[in-house]
Amino acid sequence: MKDMTIRAARVVVCAPGRNFVTLVIETEGGLTGIGDATVNGRETGVVAHLQHEVIPSLIGRDAGRIEDTWQYFYRGAYWRGGPVALAAIGAVDVALWDIKAKAAGMPLYQLLGGASRERMLCYPHARGHDIEALCDDVARLCEKGFRAIRLHCDVPGEPQHPFIPPLPHGVAALPAEITRDPDAYTRFAPRMLAAVRARFGEELHLLHDIHNRVTPIQAARIARETEPLNLFWLEDPVPMENPEVLRLIRRASTTPLAVGEVLNTIHDCRRMMEEQLIDYIRVTPVHAGGITQVRRIADLAALYQIRTAFHGAPDMSPVNFGAALHLGRALPNFGIQEYAGHAPEAGEVFHAAWRYADGGMTTGEAPGHGVTLDEAAAARFPYNPSFLPVVRLADGTLWHY
Ligand code: GCO
Ligand code: MG
């Protein structure tokens, strides 16, 4: 067996289309593993944490001791939880699993128990300024073979979200501010979803992300009104600070619920699973402590017949997709994988073995998680500060994004 001592670790920040933070770990024996550490709009926070507090403790450790390393950075830190810390731990963890699978000469899913399926059902995003444009986009995605599609449509009368172009490098960016109208959205969303169902028939899986934009009772109303549409799910009906609110929505409707893309630990997920308040859990390796913890969350979910739906917006790097797809391939309770795509430049920087094909995704058979980083290409796309917008109501009240 090659020397598994960690010789070096470094952080690579690049913006091929959008910002990505990648941790690279090298062993004395010559193996390299990489992990995604991107937190949208908080990139430099994770970079500083990795560089100052994590990497110094990594050097000299045995790369094979994945569990102990996880416990060292989580339990050993005293300050536990939060997206910045868990993204750093997640990046270390995924890089170490990558190394271990390469050392074994196996694709990662084999180390995780082997394949439970060959292909992971996935869903992209359809968007439209109005229902007609949205339906055109859905038709385009159906042509590509997708069998599950997330629907997003601008709300008539609601100010449109400005497109935020990346600023020239070096200019300090500030978050844009946008206005939302929860009442108009509550009236419109069921109508929009019904129109797509009517046009595309009952077999296409339709998903919708409420994105915390309404009050709990409005979310319950939307879930009840859309029940006859047999949606695949409604996502994030309410913010995650008090998941007990999900009880209200559960009592109102049997529409399946998906939450959890902002959760970081198994403790954040536990009670809503035990109470059977959700149907899909959206945690993903980069934001919930890597393979090691997400596998535990998935196992806990399986006790309650809750399935996985790993977050896969464009701010999850191709590296995170590698980790998520290998895990999804092995888990007994995989549900669906979000796949909103990446800018073409991302393909110059990250070379991935995973693929989209015919409504699903495959891992490929490369050893490790199958994603590598071209650091010379990454250098051509320097970091570009950018943020998610901040949301207000029409009267100025600050609201949830
Ligand atoms: C999703 C998410 C994204 C997030 C984004 C935040 O379901 O894909 O809600 O749309 O807003 O990933 O960084
Ligand atoms: Mg979401």
CSV table of C-alpha atoms and ligand atoms in Angstrom, one decimal:
chain,number,residue,atom,x,y,z
A,1,MET,CA,0.0,0.0,0.0
A,2,LYS,CA,1.3,3.4,-0.9
A,3,ASP,CA,2.1,6.0,1.8
A,4,MET,CA,-1.2,7.6,2.7
A,5,THR,CA,0.3,10.4,4.8
A,6,ILE,CA,-1.1,13.8,3.8
A,7,ARG,CA,1.8,15.7,2.3
A,8,ALA,CA,0.1,18.9,1.1
A,9,ALA,CA,-3.3,20.5,0.8
A,10,ARG,CA,-4.4,23.7,-1.0
A,11,VAL,CA,-7.5,25.6,-1.9
A,12,VAL,CA,-8.2,26.6,-5.5
A,13,VAL,CA,-10.8,29.3,-6.1
A,14,CYS,CA,-12.1,29.9,-9.6
A,15,ALA,CA,-15.1,31.3,-11.4
A,16,PRO,CA,-15.8,29.3,-14.6
A,17,GLY,CA,-19.3,30.7,-15.0
A,18,ARG,CA,-19.6,31.1,-11.2
A,19,ASN,CA,-17.4,30.9,-8.1
A,20,PHE,CA,-16.2,27.5,-6.9
A,21,VAL,CA,-13.9,26.6,-4.0
A,22,THR,CA,-12.0,23.3,-4.3
A,23,LEU,CA,-9.8,21.7,-1.8
A,24,VAL,CA,-6.9,19.6,-3.2
A,25,ILE,CA,-5.3,17.0,-0.9
A,26,GLU,CA,-2.1,15.1,-1.8
A,27,THR,CA,-0.5,12.1,-0.2
A,28,GLU,CA,3.1,11.1,0.1
A,29,GLY,CA,2.3,8.1,-2.0
A,30,GLY,CA,1.3,10.4,-4.9
A,31,LEU,CA,-2.5,10.2,-4.7
A,32,THR,CA,-4.6,13.3,-5.1
A,33,GLY,CA,-8.2,13.8,-3.9
A,34,ILE,CA,-10.5,16.9,-4.3
A,35,GLY,CA,-13.5,18.1,-2.5
A,36,ASP,CA,-16.0,21.0,-3.2
A,37,ALA,CA,-16.1,23.7,-0.5
A,38,THR,CA,-18.3,26.2,-2.2
A,39,VAL,CA,-20.8,28.2,-0.2
A,40,ASN,CA,-22.5,30.7,-2.5
A,41,GLY,CA,-21.7,34.2,-1.5
A,42,ARG,CA,-19.5,33.1,1.4
A,43,GLU,CA,-16.6,31.7,-0.6
A,44,THR,CA,-13.8,33.6,1.0
A,45,GLY,CA,-15.1,32.7,4.5
A,46,VAL,CA,-14.6,29.0,3.7
A,47,VAL,CA,-11.2,29.7,2.1
A,48,ALA,CA,-10.0,31.5,5.2
A,49,HIS,CA,-11.2,28.7,7.5
A,50,LEU,CA,-9.6,26.0,5.4
A,51,GLN,CA,-6.3,27.9,5.1
A,52,HIS,CA,-5.9,29.0,8.7
A,53,GLU,CA,-7.7,26.4,10.8
A,54,VAL,CA,-8.1,23.2,8.8
A,55,ILE,CA,-5.1,22.6,6.4
A,56,PRO,CA,-2.4,23.0,9.1
A,57,SER,CA,-4.0,20.1,11.0
A,58,LEU,CA,-4.4,18.0,7.9
A,59,ILE,CA,-0.7,17.9,7.0
A,60,GLY,CA,0.9,14.7,8.3
A,61,ARG,CA,-2.4,12.9,9.1
A,62,ASP,CA,-3.2,9.5,7.6
A,63,ALA,CA,-5.5,10.1,4.6
A,64,GLY,CA,-7.1,6.7,5.3
A,65,ARG,CA,-8.5,7.7,8.6
A,66,ILE,CA,-11.6,9.4,7.2
A,67,GLU,CA,-13.9,8.9,10.2
A,68,ASP,CA,-11.4,10.1,12.7
A,69,THR,CA,-10.6,13.1,10.6
A,70,TRP,CA,-14.3,14.0,10.4
A,71,GLN,CA,-14.6,13.7,14.2
A,72,TYR,CA,-11.5,15.7,14.7
A,73,PHE,CA,-12.8,18.7,12.7
A,74,TYR,CA,-16.4,18.5,13.8
A,75,ARG,CA,-16.3,17.3,17.4
A,76,GLY,CA,-12.8,18.5,18.2
A,77,ALA,CA,-13.6,22.1,17.2
A,78,TYR,CA,-15.9,22.9,20.1
A,79,TRP,CA,-17.7,25.4,17.8
A,80,ARG,CA,-19.9,23.0,15.9
A,81,GLY,CA,-22.2,23.4,12.9
A,82,GLY,CA,-22.9,26.1,10.3
A,83,PRO,CA,-22.4,26.2,6.6
A,84,VAL,CA,-18.8,27.5,6.6
A,85,ALA,CA,-17.4,24.9,9.0
A,86,LEU,CA,-19.4,22.0,7.4
A,87,ALA,CA,-18.4,23.0,3.9
A,88,ALA,CA,-14.8,22.8,5.0
A,89,ILE,CA,-15.3,19.5,6.7
A,90,GLY,CA,-17.3,18.3,3.6
A,91,ALA,CA,-14.4,19.2,1.3
A,92,VAL,CA,-11.9,17.3,3.4
A,93,ASP,CA,-14.1,14.3,3.7
A,94,VAL,CA,-14.9,14.1,0.0
A,95,ALA,CA,-11.2,14.5,-0.9
A,96,LEU,CA,-10.3,11.7,1.5
A,97,TRP,CA,-13.0,9.4,0.1
A,98,ASP,CA,-11.7,10.2,-3.4
A,99,ILE,CA,-8.2,9.2,-2.3
A,100,LYS,CA,-9.3,6.1,-0.5
A,101,ALA,CA,-11.2,4.9,-3.6
A,102,LYS,CA,-8.3,5.7,-5.8
A,103,ALA,CA,-6.0,3.7,-3.4
A,104,ALA,CA,-8.4,0.8,-3.7
A,105,GLY,CA,-8.6,1.3,-7.5
A,106,MET,CA,-12.4,1.5,-7.3
A,107,PRO,CA,-15.1,3.9,-8.2
A,108,LEU,CA,-16.3,5.4,-5.0
A,109,TYR,CA,-19.8,3.8,-5.1
A,110,GLN,CA,-18.1,0.4,-4.7
A,111,LEU,CA,-16.6,1.4,-1.4
A,112,LEU,CA,-20.0,2.6,-0.3
A,113,GLY,CA,-21.5,-0.8,-0.7
A,114,GLY,CA,-21.8,-1.1,-4.5
A,115,ALA,CA,-24.5,-0.1,-6.9
A,116,SER,CA,-28.1,-0.1,-5.9
A,117,ARG,CA,-29.0,1.2,-9.3
A,118,GLU,CA,-27.2,2.1,-12.6
A,119,ARG,CA,-28.8,5.5,-13.2
A,120,MET,CA,-30.1,8.2,-10.9
A,121,LEU,CA,-33.3,10.0,-11.9
A,122,CYS,CA,-32.7,13.7,-12.1
A,123,TYR,CA,-34.5,17.0,-12.6
A,124,PRO,CA,-33.5,20.3,-14.3
A,125,HIS,CA,-35.0,23.7,-14.0
A,126,ALA,CA,-37.6,25.1,-16.4
A,127,ARG,CA,-38.1,28.9,-16.3
A,128,GLY,CA,-40.4,31.3,-17.9
A,129,HIS,CA,-41.4,35.0,-17.7
A,130,ASP,CA,-45.0,33.8,-18.2
A,131,ILE,CA,-46.8,30.4,-18.3
A,132,GLU,CA,-46.4,30.1,-22.1
A,133,ALA,CA,-42.7,30.7,-22.0
A,134,LEU,CA,-42.4,28.3,-19.1
A,135,CYS,CA,-44.3,25.6,-21.1
A,136,ASP,CA,-41.9,26.1,-24.0
A,137,ASP,CA,-39.0,25.5,-21.7
A,138,VAL,CA,-40.7,22.4,-20.3
A,139,ALA,CA,-41.2,21.1,-23.9
A,140,ARG,CA,-37.5,21.8,-24.6
A,141,LEU,CA,-36.4,19.8,-21.6
A,142,CYS,CA,-38.9,16.9,-22.4
A,143,GLU,CA,-37.2,16.7,-25.8
A,144,LYS,CA,-33.9,16.1,-24.0
A,145,GLY,CA,-35.4,13.2,-22.2
A,146,PHE,CA,-36.0,14.6,-18.7
A,147,ARG,CA,-38.9,13.0,-16.9
A,148,ALA,CA,-38.9,15.2,-13.8
A,149,ILE,CA,-38.8,19.0,-14.1
A,150,ARG,CA,-38.7,21.9,-11.6
A,151,LEU,CA,-41.0,24.8,-12.6
A,152,HIS,CA,-40.3,28.4,-12.0
A,153,CYS,CA,-42.3,31.3,-13.4
A,154,ASP,CA,-42.2,35.0,-12.8
A,155,VAL,CA,-45.3,36.2,-10.9
A,156,PRO,CA,-47.4,38.6,-12.9
A,157,GLY,CA,-47.2,42.1,-11.3
A,158,GLU,CA,-44.2,41.1,-9.2
A,159,PRO,CA,-41.1,43.1,-9.9
A,160,GLN,CA,-38.7,40.8,-11.9
A,161,HIS,CA,-35.5,39.6,-10.4
A,162,PRO,CA,-32.7,41.5,-12.1
A,163,PHE,CA,-30.1,39.4,-13.8
A,164,ILE,CA,-26.9,40.1,-11.9
A,165,PRO,CA,-24.0,40.2,-14.3
A,166,PRO,CA,-20.6,39.4,-12.7
A,167,LEU,CA,-18.7,42.6,-12.0
A,168,PRO,CA,-15.3,43.4,-13.5
A,169,HIS,CA,-12.7,41.7,-11.4
A,170,GLY,CA,-11.6,43.7,-8.3
A,171,VAL,CA,-14.8,45.7,-8.0
A,172,ALA,CA,-16.5,45.2,-4.6
A,173,ALA,CA,-19.9,43.5,-5.2
A,174,LEU,CA,-22.9,44.1,-3.0
A,175,PRO,CA,-26.0,41.9,-2.9
A,176,ALA,CA,-28.8,43.2,-5.2
A,177,GLU,CA,-32.2,43.9,-3.4
A,178,ILE,CA,-35.3,42.5,-5.0
A,179,THR,CA,-39.0,42.8,-4.0
A,180,ARG,CA,-41.4,39.9,-3.6
A,181,ASP,CA,-45.2,39.8,-3.1
A,182,PRO,CA,-46.2,36.6,-1.2
A,183,ASP,CA,-49.9,37.2,-1.7
A,184,ALA,CA,-49.6,37.5,-5.5
A,185,TYR,CA,-47.4,34.4,-5.5
A,186,THR,CA,-49.9,32.4,-3.4
A,187,ARG,CA,-52.6,33.2,-5.9
A,188,PHE,CA,-50.5,32.5,-9.0
A,189,ALA,CA,-48.4,29.4,-8.1
A,190,PRO,CA,-51.3,26.8,-8.1
A,191,ARG,CA,-52.6,28.3,-11.4
A,192,MET,CA,-49.1,28.1,-13.0
A,193,LEU,CA,-48.6,24.5,-11.8
A,194,ALA,CA,-52.1,23.5,-13.0
A,195,ALA,CA,-51.4,24.9,-16.5
A,196,VAL,CA,-48.3,22.9,-16.9
A,197,ARG,CA,-50.0,19.7,-15.7
A,198,ALA,CA,-52.9,20.3,-18.1
A,199,ARG,CA,-50.5,20.8,-21.0
A,200,PHE,CA,-48.0,17.9,-20.3
A,201,GLY,CA,-50.3,15.2,-18.9
A,202,GLU,CA,-50.0,13.2,-15.7
A,203,GLU,CA,-46.8,11.2,-16.2
A,204,LEU,CA,-44.3,14.0,-16.1
A,205,HIS,CA,-43.0,14.6,-12.6
A,206,LEU,CA,-43.5,18.2,-11.7
A,207,LEU,CA,-41.5,19.9,-8.9
A,208,HIS,CA,-41.8,23.4,-7.4
A,209,ASP,CA,-39.5,25.3,-5.0
A,210,ILE,CA,-41.5,27.7,-2.9
A,211,HIS,CA,-38.2,29.1,-1.6
A,212,ASN,CA,-39.5,30.3,1.8
A,213,ARG,CA,-41.4,33.1,0.1
A,214,VAL,CA,-44.8,32.7,1.8
A,215,THR,CA,-46.2,32.5,5.4
A,216,PRO,CA,-46.8,29.0,6.8
A,217,ILE,CA,-50.6,29.2,6.3
A,218,GLN,CA,-50.1,30.4,2.7
A,219,ALA,CA,-47.8,27.4,2.1
A,220,ALA,CA,-50.4,25.1,3.6
A,221,ARG,CA,-52.9,26.6,1.2
A,222,ILE,CA,-50.7,26.1,-1.8
A,223,ALA,CA,-50.0,22.4,-0.8
A,224,ARG,CA,-53.7,21.8,-0.4
A,225,GLU,CA,-54.8,23.5,-3.6
A,226,THR,CA,-52.1,21.7,-5.7
A,227,GLU,CA,-52.9,18.3,-4.2
A,228,PRO,CA,-55.0,17.2,-7.2
A,229,LEU,CA,-52.0,17.9,-9.5
A,230,ASN,CA,-50.1,15.1,-7.9
A,231,LEU,CA,-46.8,17.1,-7.7
A,232,PHE,CA,-43.6,15.2,-7.2
A,233,TRP,CA,-43.0,17.7,-4.4
A,234,LEU,CA,-43.2,21.2,-3.0
A,235,GLU,CA,-39.8,22.4,-1.8
A,236,ASP,CA,-38.9,24.7,1.1
A,237,PRO,CA,-42.4,25.8,2.0
A,238,VAL,CA,-41.0,27.6,5.1
A,239,PRO,CA,-37.6,28.7,6.3
A,240,MET,CA,-35.7,26.0,8.3
A,241,GLU,CA,-35.3,27.8,11.7
A,242,ASN,CA,-38.5,26.2,13.1
A,243,PRO,CA,-39.3,23.0,11.1
A,244,GLU,CA,-42.2,22.4,13.5
A,245,VAL,CA,-44.2,24.7,11.2
A,246,LEU,CA,-44.2,21.9,8.7
A,247,ARG,CA,-46.8,20.2,10.9
A,248,LEU,CA,-49.3,22.8,9.8
A,249,ILE,CA,-48.7,22.0,6.1
A,250,ARG,CA,-48.7,18.3,6.7
A,251,ARG,CA,-52.1,18.5,8.3
A,252,ALA,CA,-53.5,20.4,5.3
A,253,SER,CA,-52.3,18.2,2.5
A,254,THR,CA,-50.7,15.0,1.2
A,255,THR,CA,-48.5,16.9,-1.3
A,256,PRO,CA,-45.0,15.6,-0.8
A,257,LEU,CA,-42.5,18.0,0.8
A,258,ALA,CA,-38.8,18.4,0.3
A,259,VAL,CA,-36.5,20.4,2.5
A,260,GLY,CA,-32.9,20.6,3.7
A,261,GLU,CA,-30.6,22.2,1.2
A,262,VAL,CA,-29.5,24.7,3.9
A,263,LEU,CA,-29.1,22.2,6.7
A,264,ASN,CA,-25.6,21.2,7.8
A,265,THR,CA,-25.9,18.4,10.4
A,266,ILE,CA,-27.8,15.2,11.1
A,267,HIS,CA,-29.1,16.9,14.2
A,268,ASP,CA,-30.8,19.6,12.0
A,269,CYS,CA,-32.7,16.8,10.2
A,270,ARG,CA,-33.6,14.4,13.0
A,271,ARG,CA,-36.8,15.7,14.4
A,272,MET,CA,-38.5,16.4,11.1
A,273,MET,CA,-37.7,12.9,10.1
A,274,GLU,CA,-38.9,11.3,13.3
A,275,GLU,CA,-42.1,13.2,13.0
A,276,GLN,CA,-42.5,12.2,9.3
A,277,LEU,CA,-42.8,15.9,8.4
A,278,ILE,CA,-41.0,15.5,5.1
A,279,ASP,CA,-40.7,13.1,2.1
A,280,TYR,CA,-37.3,14.1,0.6
A,281,ILE,CA,-34.2,15.3,2.3
A,282,ARG,CA,-32.1,17.8,0.2
A,283,VAL,CA,-28.7,17.9,2.1
A,284,THR,CA,-25.7,17.3,-0.2
A,285,PRO,CA,-22.1,16.5,0.6
A,286,VAL,CA,-20.7,20.0,0.2
A,287,HIS,CA,-23.0,21.7,2.7
A,288,ALA,CA,-23.5,18.8,5.1
A,289,GLY,CA,-20.1,17.5,6.0
A,290,GLY,CA,-19.3,15.2,3.0
A,291,ILE,CA,-20.0,11.6,2.3
A,292,THR,CA,-19.5,10.6,6.0
A,293,GLN,CA,-22.4,12.6,7.4
A,294,VAL,CA,-24.7,12.7,4.4
A,295,ARG,CA,-24.6,8.9,4.4
A,296,ARG,CA,-25.7,8.9,8.0
A,297,ILE,CA,-28.5,11.4,7.3
A,298,ALA,CA,-29.7,9.1,4.4
A,299,ASP,CA,-29.6,6.1,6.7
A,300,LEU,CA,-31.7,7.9,9.3
A,301,ALA,CA,-34.1,9.0,6.6
A,302,ALA,CA,-34.4,5.4,5.4
A,303,LEU,CA,-35.9,4.5,8.7
A,304,TYR,CA,-38.9,6.7,7.9
A,305,GLN,CA,-39.1,5.9,4.2
A,306,ILE,CA,-37.8,9.4,3.4
A,307,ARG,CA,-35.7,9.5,0.2
A,308,THR,CA,-32.7,11.6,-0.8
A,309,ALA,CA,-32.8,14.5,-3.2
A,310,PHE,CA,-29.4,16.0,-3.1
A,311,HIS,CA,-29.2,19.8,-3.9
A,312,GLY,CA,-27.8,20.3,-7.4
A,313,ALA,CA,-28.2,24.0,-8.2
A,314,PRO,CA,-25.4,25.4,-10.4
A,315,ASP,CA,-23.5,26.6,-7.3
A,316,MET,CA,-22.8,22.9,-6.5
A,317,SER,CA,-19.5,22.3,-8.3
A,318,PRO,CA,-19.0,19.3,-10.6
A,319,VAL,CA,-16.9,17.8,-7.8
A,320,ASN,CA,-19.9,17.8,-5.5
A,321,PHE,CA,-21.9,16.1,-8.2
A,322,GLY,CA,-19.3,13.4,-8.3
A,323,ALA,CA,-19.6,12.8,-4.6
A,324,ALA,CA,-23.4,13.0,-4.6
A,325,LEU,CA,-23.9,10.7,-7.5
A,326,HIS,CA,-21.6,7.9,-6.2
A,327,LEU,CA,-23.5,8.1,-2.9
A,328,GLY,CA,-26.8,8.1,-4.7
A,329,ARG,CA,-25.8,5.1,-6.7
A,330,ALA,CA,-25.1,3.1,-3.6
A,331,LEU,CA,-27.9,4.2,-1.2
A,332,PRO,CA,-31.0,2.1,-0.9
A,333,ASN,CA,-33.2,5.2,-0.5
A,334,PHE,CA,-32.0,7.4,-3.3
A,335,GLY,CA,-34.9,9.5,-4.6
A,336,ILE,CA,-33.9,12.0,-7.2
A,337,GLN,CA,-30.9,14.2,-8.0
A,338,GLU,CA,-31.3,17.9,-8.9
A,339,TYR,CA,-29.2,18.8,-12.0
A,340,ALA,CA,-29.5,22.4,-13.2
A,341,GLY,CA,-26.3,22.2,-15.3
A,342,HIS,CA,-23.2,24.3,-15.3
A,343,ALA,CA,-21.7,27.0,-17.6
A,344,PRO,CA,-19.6,25.4,-20.4
A,345,GLU,CA,-16.4,26.9,-19.0
A,346,ALA,CA,-16.9,24.7,-15.9
A,347,GLY,CA,-16.1,21.7,-18.2
A,348,GLU,CA,-12.7,23.3,-19.0
A,349,VAL,CA,-11.8,23.3,-15.3
A,350,PHE,CA,-13.4,20.2,-14.0
A,351,HIS,CA,-13.2,16.9,-15.9
A,352,ALA,CA,-16.0,14.6,-14.7
A,353,ALA,CA,-16.7,11.0,-15.4
A,354,TRP,CA,-20.4,11.5,-14.5
A,355,ARG,CA,-22.9,12.1,-17.3
A,356,TYR,CA,-26.5,13.0,-18.0
A,357,ALA,CA,-28.3,10.5,-20.2
A,358,ASP,CA,-32.0,10.0,-20.9
A,359,GLY,CA,-33.5,11.5,-17.8
A,360,GLY,CA,-30.9,10.2,-15.4
A,361,MET,CA,-27.3,10.5,-14.4
A,362,THR,CA,-24.5,8.0,-14.3
A,363,THR,CA,-21.3,8.0,-12.2
A,364,GLY,CA,-18.9,6.5,-14.7
A,365,GLU,CA,-16.3,3.9,-13.6
A,366,ALA,CA,-13.2,6.0,-12.9
A,367,PRO,CA,-11.5,5.3,-9.6
A,368,GLY,CA,-12.5,7.8,-6.8
A,369,HIS,CA,-15.4,10.1,-7.4
A,370,GLY,CA,-14.3,10.6,-11.0
A,371,VAL,CA,-13.9,14.4,-11.0
A,372,THR,CA,-10.5,16.0,-11.5
A,373,LEU,CA,-9.4,19.7,-11.4
A,374,ASP,CA,-7.3,21.3,-14.1
A,375,GLU,CA,-5.5,24.0,-12.1
A,376,ALA,CA,-4.0,25.8,-15.1
A,377,ALA,CA,-7.5,26.1,-16.6
A,378,ALA,CA,-8.9,27.3,-13.2
A,379,ALA,CA,-6.3,30.1,-13.2
A,380,ARG,CA,-7.9,31.5,-16.3
A,381,PHE,CA,-11.2,32.1,-14.4
A,382,PRO,CA,-10.3,34.2,-11.3
A,383,TYR,CA,-12.7,34.6,-8.4
A,384,ASN,CA,-15.5,37.2,-8.9
A,385,PRO,CA,-17.3,38.4,-5.8
A,386,SER,CA,-21.1,37.9,-6.2
A,387,PHE,CA,-24.0,37.3,-3.9
A,388,LEU,CA,-27.5,36.0,-3.7
A,389,PRO,CA,-30.1,38.9,-3.7
A,390,VAL,CA,-31.6,40.2,-0.5
A,391,VAL,CA,-35.4,40.1,-0.6
A,392,ARG,CA,-37.9,42.8,0.7
A,393,LEU,CA,-41.6,43.1,0.7
A,394,ALA,CA,-43.1,46.1,-1.1
A,395,ASP,CA,-43.2,48.1,2.1
A,396,GLY,CA,-39.5,47.5,2.7
A,397,THR,CA,-39.8,44.7,5.2
A,398,LEU,CA,-36.9,42.4,4.9
A,399,TRP,CA,-38.1,38.9,3.8
A,400,HIS,CA,-36.7,35.4,3.2
A,401,TYR,CA,-34.8,34.5,0.0
B,1,GCO,C1,-32.4,24.8,-5.5
B,1,GCO,C2,-32.0,26.0,-4.6
B,1,GCO,C3,-31.2,27.0,-5.3
B,1,GCO,C4,-30.6,28.0,-4.3
B,1,GCO,C5,-29.2,28.3,-4.5
B,1,GCO,C6,-28.6,29.1,-3.4
B,1,GCO,O1,-33.4,24.2,-5.1
B,1,GCO,O2,-31.8,24.6,-6.5
B,1,GCO,O3,-33.0,26.5,-3.9
B,1,GCO,O4,-32.1,27.7,-6.3
B,1,GCO,O5,-31.3,29.2,-4.3
B,1,GCO,O6,-28.5,27.0,-4.7
B,1,GCO,O7,-27.2,29.2,-3.5
B,2,MG,MG,-34.2,24.9,-3.3
